[in-house]
Structure formats: structure tokens, C-alpha cells
Tab-separated table of C-alpha atoms and ligand atoms in Angstrom:
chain	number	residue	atom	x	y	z
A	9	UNK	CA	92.902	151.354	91.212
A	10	UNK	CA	93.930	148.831	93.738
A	11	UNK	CA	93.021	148.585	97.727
A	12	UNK	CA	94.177	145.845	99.652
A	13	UNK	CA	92.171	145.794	102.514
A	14	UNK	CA	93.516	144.508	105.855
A	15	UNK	CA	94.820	141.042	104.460
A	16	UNK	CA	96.479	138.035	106.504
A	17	UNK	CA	98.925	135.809	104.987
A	18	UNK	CA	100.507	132.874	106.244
A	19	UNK	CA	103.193	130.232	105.338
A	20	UNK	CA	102.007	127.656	107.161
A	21	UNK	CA	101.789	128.909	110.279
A	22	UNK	CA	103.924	131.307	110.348
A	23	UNK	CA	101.533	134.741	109.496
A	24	UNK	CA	103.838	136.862	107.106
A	25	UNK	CA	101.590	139.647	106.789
A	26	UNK	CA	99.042	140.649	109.635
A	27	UNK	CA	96.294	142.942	108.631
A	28	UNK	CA	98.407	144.720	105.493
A	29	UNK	CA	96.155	147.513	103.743
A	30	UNK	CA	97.213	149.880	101.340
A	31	UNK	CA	96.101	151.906	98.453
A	32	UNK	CA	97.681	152.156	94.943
A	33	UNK	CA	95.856	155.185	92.794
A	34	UNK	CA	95.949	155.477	89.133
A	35	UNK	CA	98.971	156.491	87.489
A	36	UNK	CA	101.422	157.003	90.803
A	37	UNK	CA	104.386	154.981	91.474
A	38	UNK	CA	103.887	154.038	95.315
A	39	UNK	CA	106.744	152.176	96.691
A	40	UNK	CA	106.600	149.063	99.464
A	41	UNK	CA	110.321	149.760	101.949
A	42	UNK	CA	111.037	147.257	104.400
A	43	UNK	CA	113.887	145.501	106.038
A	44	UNK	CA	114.543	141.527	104.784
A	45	UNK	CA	111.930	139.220	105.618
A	46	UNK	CA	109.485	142.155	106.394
A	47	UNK	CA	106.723	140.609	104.044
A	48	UNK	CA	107.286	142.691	100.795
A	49	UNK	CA	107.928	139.679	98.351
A	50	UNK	CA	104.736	138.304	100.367
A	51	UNK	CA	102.353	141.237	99.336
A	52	UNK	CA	103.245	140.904	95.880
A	53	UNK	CA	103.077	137.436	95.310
A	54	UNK	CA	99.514	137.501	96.786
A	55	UNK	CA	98.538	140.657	94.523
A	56	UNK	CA	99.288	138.644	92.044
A	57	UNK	CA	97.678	135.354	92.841
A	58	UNK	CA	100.702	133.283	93.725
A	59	UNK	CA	99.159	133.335	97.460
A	60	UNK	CA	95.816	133.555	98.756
A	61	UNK	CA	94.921	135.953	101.359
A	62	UNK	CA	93.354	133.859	104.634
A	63	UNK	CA	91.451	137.057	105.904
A	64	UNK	CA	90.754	140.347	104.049
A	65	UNK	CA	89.903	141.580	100.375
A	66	UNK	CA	92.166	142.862	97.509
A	67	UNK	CA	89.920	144.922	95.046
A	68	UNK	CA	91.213	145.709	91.508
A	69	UNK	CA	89.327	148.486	89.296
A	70	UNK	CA	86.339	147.821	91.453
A	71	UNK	CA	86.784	144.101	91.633
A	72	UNK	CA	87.924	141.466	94.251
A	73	UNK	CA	90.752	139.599	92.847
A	74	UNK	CA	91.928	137.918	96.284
A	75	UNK	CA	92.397	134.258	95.348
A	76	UNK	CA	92.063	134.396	91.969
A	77	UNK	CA	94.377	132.580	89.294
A	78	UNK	CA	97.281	134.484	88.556
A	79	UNK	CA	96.519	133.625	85.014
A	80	UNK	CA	92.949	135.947	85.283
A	81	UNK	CA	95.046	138.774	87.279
A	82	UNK	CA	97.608	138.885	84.245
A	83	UNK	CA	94.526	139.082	81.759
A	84	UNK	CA	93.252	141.686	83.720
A	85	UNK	CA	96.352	144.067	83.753
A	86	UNK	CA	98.533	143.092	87.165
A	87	UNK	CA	101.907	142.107	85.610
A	88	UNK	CA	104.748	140.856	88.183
A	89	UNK	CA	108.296	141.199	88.204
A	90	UNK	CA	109.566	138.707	90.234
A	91	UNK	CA	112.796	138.977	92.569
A	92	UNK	CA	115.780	137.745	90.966
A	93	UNK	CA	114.583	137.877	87.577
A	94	UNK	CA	113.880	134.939	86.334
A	95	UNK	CA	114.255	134.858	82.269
A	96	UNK	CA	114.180	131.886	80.654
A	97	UNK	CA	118.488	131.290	80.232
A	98	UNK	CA	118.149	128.915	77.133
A	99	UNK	CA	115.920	131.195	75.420
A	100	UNK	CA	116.617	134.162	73.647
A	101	UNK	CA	116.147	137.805	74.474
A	102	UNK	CA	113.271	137.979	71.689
A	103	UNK	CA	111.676	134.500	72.718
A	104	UNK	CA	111.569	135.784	76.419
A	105	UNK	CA	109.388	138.551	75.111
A	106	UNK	CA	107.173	137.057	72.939
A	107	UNK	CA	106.196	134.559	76.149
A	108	UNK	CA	105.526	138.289	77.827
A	109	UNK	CA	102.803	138.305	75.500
A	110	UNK	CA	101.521	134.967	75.431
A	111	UNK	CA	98.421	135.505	76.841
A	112	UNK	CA	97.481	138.364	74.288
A	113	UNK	CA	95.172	137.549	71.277
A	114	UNK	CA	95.529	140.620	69.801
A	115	UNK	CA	98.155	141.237	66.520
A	116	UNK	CA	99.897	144.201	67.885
A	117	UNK	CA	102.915	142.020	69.929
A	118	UNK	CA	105.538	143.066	67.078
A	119	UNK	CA	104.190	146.452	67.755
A	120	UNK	CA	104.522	146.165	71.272
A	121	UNK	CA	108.207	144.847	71.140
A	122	UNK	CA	109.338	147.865	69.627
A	123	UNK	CA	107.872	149.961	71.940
A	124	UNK	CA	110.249	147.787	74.495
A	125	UNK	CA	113.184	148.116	72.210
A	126	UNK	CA	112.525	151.630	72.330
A	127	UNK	CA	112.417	151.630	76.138
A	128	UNK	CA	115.657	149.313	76.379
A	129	UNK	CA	117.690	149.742	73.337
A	130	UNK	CA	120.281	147.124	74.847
A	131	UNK	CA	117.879	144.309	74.591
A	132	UNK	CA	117.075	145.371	71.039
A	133	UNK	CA	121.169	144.847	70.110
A	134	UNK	CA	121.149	141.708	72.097
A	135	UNK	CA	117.721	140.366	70.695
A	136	UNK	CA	119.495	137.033	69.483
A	137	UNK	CA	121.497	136.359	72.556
A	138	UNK	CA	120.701	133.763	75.497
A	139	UNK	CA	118.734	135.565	77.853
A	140	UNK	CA	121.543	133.530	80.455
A	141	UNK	CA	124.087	135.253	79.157
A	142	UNK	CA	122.740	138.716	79.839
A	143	UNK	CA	124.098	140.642	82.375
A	144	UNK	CA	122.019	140.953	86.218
A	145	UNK	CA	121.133	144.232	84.685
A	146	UNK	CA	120.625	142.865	80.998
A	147	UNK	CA	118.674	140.606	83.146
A	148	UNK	CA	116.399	142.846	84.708
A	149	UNK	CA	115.670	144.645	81.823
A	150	UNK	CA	114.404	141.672	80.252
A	151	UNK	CA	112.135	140.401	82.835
A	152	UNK	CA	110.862	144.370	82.739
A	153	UNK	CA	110.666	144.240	79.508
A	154	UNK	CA	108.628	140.734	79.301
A	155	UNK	CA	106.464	141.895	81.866
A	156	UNK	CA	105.132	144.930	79.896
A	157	UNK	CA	104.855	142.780	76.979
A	158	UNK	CA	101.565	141.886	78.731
A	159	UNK	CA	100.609	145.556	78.644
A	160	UNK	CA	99.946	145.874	82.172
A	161	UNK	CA	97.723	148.482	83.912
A	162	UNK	CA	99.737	148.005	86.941
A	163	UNK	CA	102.944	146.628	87.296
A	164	UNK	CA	104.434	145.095	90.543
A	165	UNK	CA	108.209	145.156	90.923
A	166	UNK	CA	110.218	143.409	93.438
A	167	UNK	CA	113.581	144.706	94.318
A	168	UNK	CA	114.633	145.555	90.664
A	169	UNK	CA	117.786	147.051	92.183
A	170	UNK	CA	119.230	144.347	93.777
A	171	UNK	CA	122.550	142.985	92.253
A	172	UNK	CA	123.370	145.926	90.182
A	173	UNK	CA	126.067	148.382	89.976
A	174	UNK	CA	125.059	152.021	91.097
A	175	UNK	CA	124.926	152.869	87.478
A	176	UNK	CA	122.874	150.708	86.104
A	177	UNK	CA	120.524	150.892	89.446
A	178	UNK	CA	120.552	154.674	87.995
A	179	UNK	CA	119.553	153.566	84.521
A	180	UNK	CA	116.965	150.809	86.062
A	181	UNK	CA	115.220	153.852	88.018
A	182	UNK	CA	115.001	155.948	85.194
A	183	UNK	CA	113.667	153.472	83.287
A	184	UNK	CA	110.731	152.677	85.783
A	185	UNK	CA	109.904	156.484	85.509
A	186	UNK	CA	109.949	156.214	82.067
A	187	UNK	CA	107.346	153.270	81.950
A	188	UNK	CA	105.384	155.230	84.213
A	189	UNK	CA	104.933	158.374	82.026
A	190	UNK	CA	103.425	156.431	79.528
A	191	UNK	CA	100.710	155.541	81.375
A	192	UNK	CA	101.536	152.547	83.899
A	193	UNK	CA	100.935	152.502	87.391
A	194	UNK	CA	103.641	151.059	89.426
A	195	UNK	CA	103.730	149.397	92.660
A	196	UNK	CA	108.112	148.886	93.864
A	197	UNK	CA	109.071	146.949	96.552
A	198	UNK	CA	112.679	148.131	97.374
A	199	UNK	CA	114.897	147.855	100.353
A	200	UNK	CA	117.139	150.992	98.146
A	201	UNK	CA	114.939	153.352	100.162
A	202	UNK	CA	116.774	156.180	99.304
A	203	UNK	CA	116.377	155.597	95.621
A	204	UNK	CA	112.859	154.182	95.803
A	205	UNK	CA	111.419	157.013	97.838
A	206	UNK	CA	113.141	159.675	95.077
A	207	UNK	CA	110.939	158.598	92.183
A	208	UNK	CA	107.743	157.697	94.377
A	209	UNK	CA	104.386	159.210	94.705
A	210	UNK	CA	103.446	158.095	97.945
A	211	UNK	CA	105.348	155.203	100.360
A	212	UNK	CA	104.454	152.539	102.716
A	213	UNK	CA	106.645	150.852	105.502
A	214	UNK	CA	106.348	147.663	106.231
A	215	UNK	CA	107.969	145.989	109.150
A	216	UNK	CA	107.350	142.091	109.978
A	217	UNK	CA	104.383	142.162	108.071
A	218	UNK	CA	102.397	145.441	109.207
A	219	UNK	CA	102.197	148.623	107.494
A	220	UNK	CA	103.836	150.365	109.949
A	221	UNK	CA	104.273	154.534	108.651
A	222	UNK	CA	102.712	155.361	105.049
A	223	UNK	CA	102.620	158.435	103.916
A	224	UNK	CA	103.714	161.221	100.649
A	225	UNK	CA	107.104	159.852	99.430
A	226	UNK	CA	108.560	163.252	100.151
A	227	UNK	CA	107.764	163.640	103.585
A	228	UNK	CA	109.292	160.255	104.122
A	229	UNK	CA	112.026	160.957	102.937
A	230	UNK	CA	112.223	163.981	105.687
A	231	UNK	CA	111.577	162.464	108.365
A	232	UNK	CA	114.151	161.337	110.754
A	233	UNK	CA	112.369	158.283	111.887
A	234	UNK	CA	112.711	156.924	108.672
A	235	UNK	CA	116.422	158.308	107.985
A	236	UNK	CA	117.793	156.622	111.045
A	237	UNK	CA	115.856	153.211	110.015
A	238	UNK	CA	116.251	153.434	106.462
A	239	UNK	CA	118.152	155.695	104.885
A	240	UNK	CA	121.324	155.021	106.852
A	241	UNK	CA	121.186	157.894	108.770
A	242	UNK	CA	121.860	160.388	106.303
B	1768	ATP	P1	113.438	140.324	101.372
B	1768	ATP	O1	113.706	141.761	101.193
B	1768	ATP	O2	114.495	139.647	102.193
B	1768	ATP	O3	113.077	139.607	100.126
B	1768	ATP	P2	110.631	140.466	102.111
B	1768	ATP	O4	110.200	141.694	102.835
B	1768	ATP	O5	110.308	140.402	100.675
B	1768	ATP	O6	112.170	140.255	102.361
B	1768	ATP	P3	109.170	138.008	102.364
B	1768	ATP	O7	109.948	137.253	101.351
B	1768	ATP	O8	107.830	138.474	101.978
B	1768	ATP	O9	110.012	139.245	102.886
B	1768	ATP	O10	109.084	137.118	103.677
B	1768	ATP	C1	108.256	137.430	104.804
B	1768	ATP	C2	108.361	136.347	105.839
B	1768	ATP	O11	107.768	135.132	105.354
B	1768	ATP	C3	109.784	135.989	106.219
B	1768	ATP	O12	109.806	135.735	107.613
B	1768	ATP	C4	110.065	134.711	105.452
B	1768	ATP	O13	110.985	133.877	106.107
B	1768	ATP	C5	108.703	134.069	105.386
B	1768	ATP	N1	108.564	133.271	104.158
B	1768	ATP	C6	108.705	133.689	102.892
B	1768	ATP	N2	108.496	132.684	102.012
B	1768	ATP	C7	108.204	131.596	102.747
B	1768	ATP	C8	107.879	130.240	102.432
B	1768	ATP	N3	107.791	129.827	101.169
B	1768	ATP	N4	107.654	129.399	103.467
B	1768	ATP	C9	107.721	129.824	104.754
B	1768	ATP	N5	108.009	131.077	105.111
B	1768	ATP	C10	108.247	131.961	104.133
């Protein structure tokens, strides 16, 4: 579904990600673990057409979408989650996810928002509140929740765990499993490795911008390399 092949990205001059490829296959959850500043905000952002690759190729079902608008890799399916979940504070839960949806023609949105009620049955008792007055999990339920208001084919989400309680990073995992057994692929950047690796497919590490160890999420998981680096030792 989506192979980034060997792209460079830079800030300037300062190269945040040196020759990244990776492979995301229909219907898997593959997760993106790294240390802070290790480039995994980067990928995203450039999967999604916030930055442009300066060497390399990011095909999409079949298609190169490096450099494109991020408006035409929404339209075609790539919805993004960003990092610290933006909603719109002055704007209720409902009117955040109708914008989800803004780029739809189609008359199924009212449809669609149930299914998201359905999914998060907190926004649906909240619908008339100020999405600032949610709670950091509220929160990231609505910017979820927006983002598959788009109906994506793939969804990219950054760090959805950070901020939140244990239980609700429970809930917020669940969730994400849930979204993928309907049908949507899911690409998680996480620095929670141990949670992240329990609900992935397949992993990738990245370490000051290389891929550095990729492999089944299980065997990951096993290995002491990665236990000692990421997992705290345990
Ligand atoms: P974190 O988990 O802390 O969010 P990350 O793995 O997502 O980390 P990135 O945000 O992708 O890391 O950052 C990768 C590198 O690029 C870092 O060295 C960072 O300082 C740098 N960087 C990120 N954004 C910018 C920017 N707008 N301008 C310059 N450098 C940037």
C-alpha cells in the first residue's frame, strides 16, 4: 500500500532523515519506535505532504505522492494525526468533526459521525462541548475521531499516547485496534514501545533518522537489543 523508498529530509541543513525506507502493507498496523528527535514526527509529516522529500520516492497504491499537496494526499486516503492534538478549542466536539470531513462531497458525513460516536461514545455525550475543554484524552479522541471523518485508507498517528494516564493510554490502544478491524491500515509512531509493539504487525526503529532494525513486531519485542534500548530493560 505504501513504500517509502530511501528518502532524505532536511530542515535546513540539518538532514532529519537519511535514506528512510519502509513498507506499510494493506490492512497491518506497523509501528515507527524511536528515541526524541529520532525523525518520527519527520516521516509523517512528509507522508503526508507537510515536507517534501529532497532525494527518494514515496509511492501510494501504486502512485508517487512525494511532494504532493497535503490537500491531494487527504483526497486520496492518507489522514494524519498530528502530535499534540490539535482540535480546534473554540469549536465544538461536533464542529471539529464535520471539518474531518470537509473535503468529502459525498452525503454520508452524518452517517459517518455515528460510526465515530460508535467508536468513541464519550465524544458522542460531549458532542456540544468546546473541544478546549476536553480532556488530553477527550482530546485525542477527537483529533482520531476527525481524522477518520475523512475515511482514510491509511491513517498516520503520532504519539497518540503521550500525555495520558495509563488507563486511558489502555483505552486509546484499544481503540486504534478497533479502527483497524474495520478495515484501516495504520501507520503509529510511538516512543510507548512496549505498548506500540503489543498491537503491531510489523515494527521499524528509527534512530537519528535511519531505519536502524525492522522487523515482525513480535520478534521485536524478544529481542534483547531492543529491551535494553527500548523497553526499559524489562
Ligand atoms: P519526538 O519523539 O521528540 O517528537 P521525533 O522522532 O518525532 O521526536 P522529529 O520531530 O521528527 O523527531 O525531529 C527530527 C530532528 O529534526 C530533530 O533533530 C529535530 O530537532 C529536527 N527538527 C524537527 N523539526 C524541525 C524544524 N522545524 N526545524 C529544524 N529542525 C527540526
Amino acid at each position: 500500500m505504501l513504500k517509502v523508498d530511501q528518502i532524505d529530509v532536511f530542515y535546513g541543513n540539518i538532514q532529519a532523515l537519511k535514506g528512510v525506507s519502509l513498507e506499510v502493507h494493506e490492512g497491518e498496523i506497523v509501528t515507527l519506535i524511536g528515541a526524541n528527535g529520532a525523525g518520527k514526527s519527520t516521516l509523517l509529516k512528509t507522508l503526508s505532504g507537510l515536507l517534501k522529500p529532497k532525494n527518494g520516492d514515496i509511492q501510494y497504491l501504486g502512485e508517487s505522492i512525494a511532494g504532493k499537496p497535503a490537500q491531494a494526499i487527504v483526497k486520496a486516503g492518507i489522514s494524519h494525526v498530528p502530535e499534540g492534538r490539535r482540535v480546534f478549542a473554540n469549536m465544538t466536539v461536533e464542529e471539529n468533526l464535520e471539518l474531518g470531513a470537509f473535503l468529502r462531497k459525498d452525503k454520508e458525513v452524518r452517517n459517518d459521525m455515528e460510526k465515530v460516536y460508535a467508536i468513541f461514545p464519550r465524544l458522542l455525550e460531549r458532542r456540544k462541548q468546546l473541544a478546549g475543554t476536553l480532556s488530553g484524552g477527550e482530546q485525542q479522541m477527537l483529533a482520531m475521531g476527525r481524522a477518520i471523518m475523512a475515511r482514510p485508507k491509511l491513517l498516520l498517528l503520532d504519539e497518540p499516547s503521550m500525555g495520558l494516564a495509563p488507563l486511558m493510554v489502555k483505552t486509546i490502544f484499544n481503540i486504534i485496534e478497533e479502527i483497524n478491524s474495520t478495515g484501516t491500515t495504520i501507520l503509529l509512531v510511538e516512543q510507548n514501545a512496549h505498548m506500540a509493539l503489543s498491537i503491531a504487525n510489523r515494527a521499524y526503529v528509527i534512530e537519528t533518522g535511519r531505519v536502524v532494525i525492522s522487523g515482525e513486531a513480535k520478534e521485536l519485542q524478544a529481542s534483547d537489543e531492543i529491551k535494553q534500548a527500548y523497553l526499559g530493560g524489562l
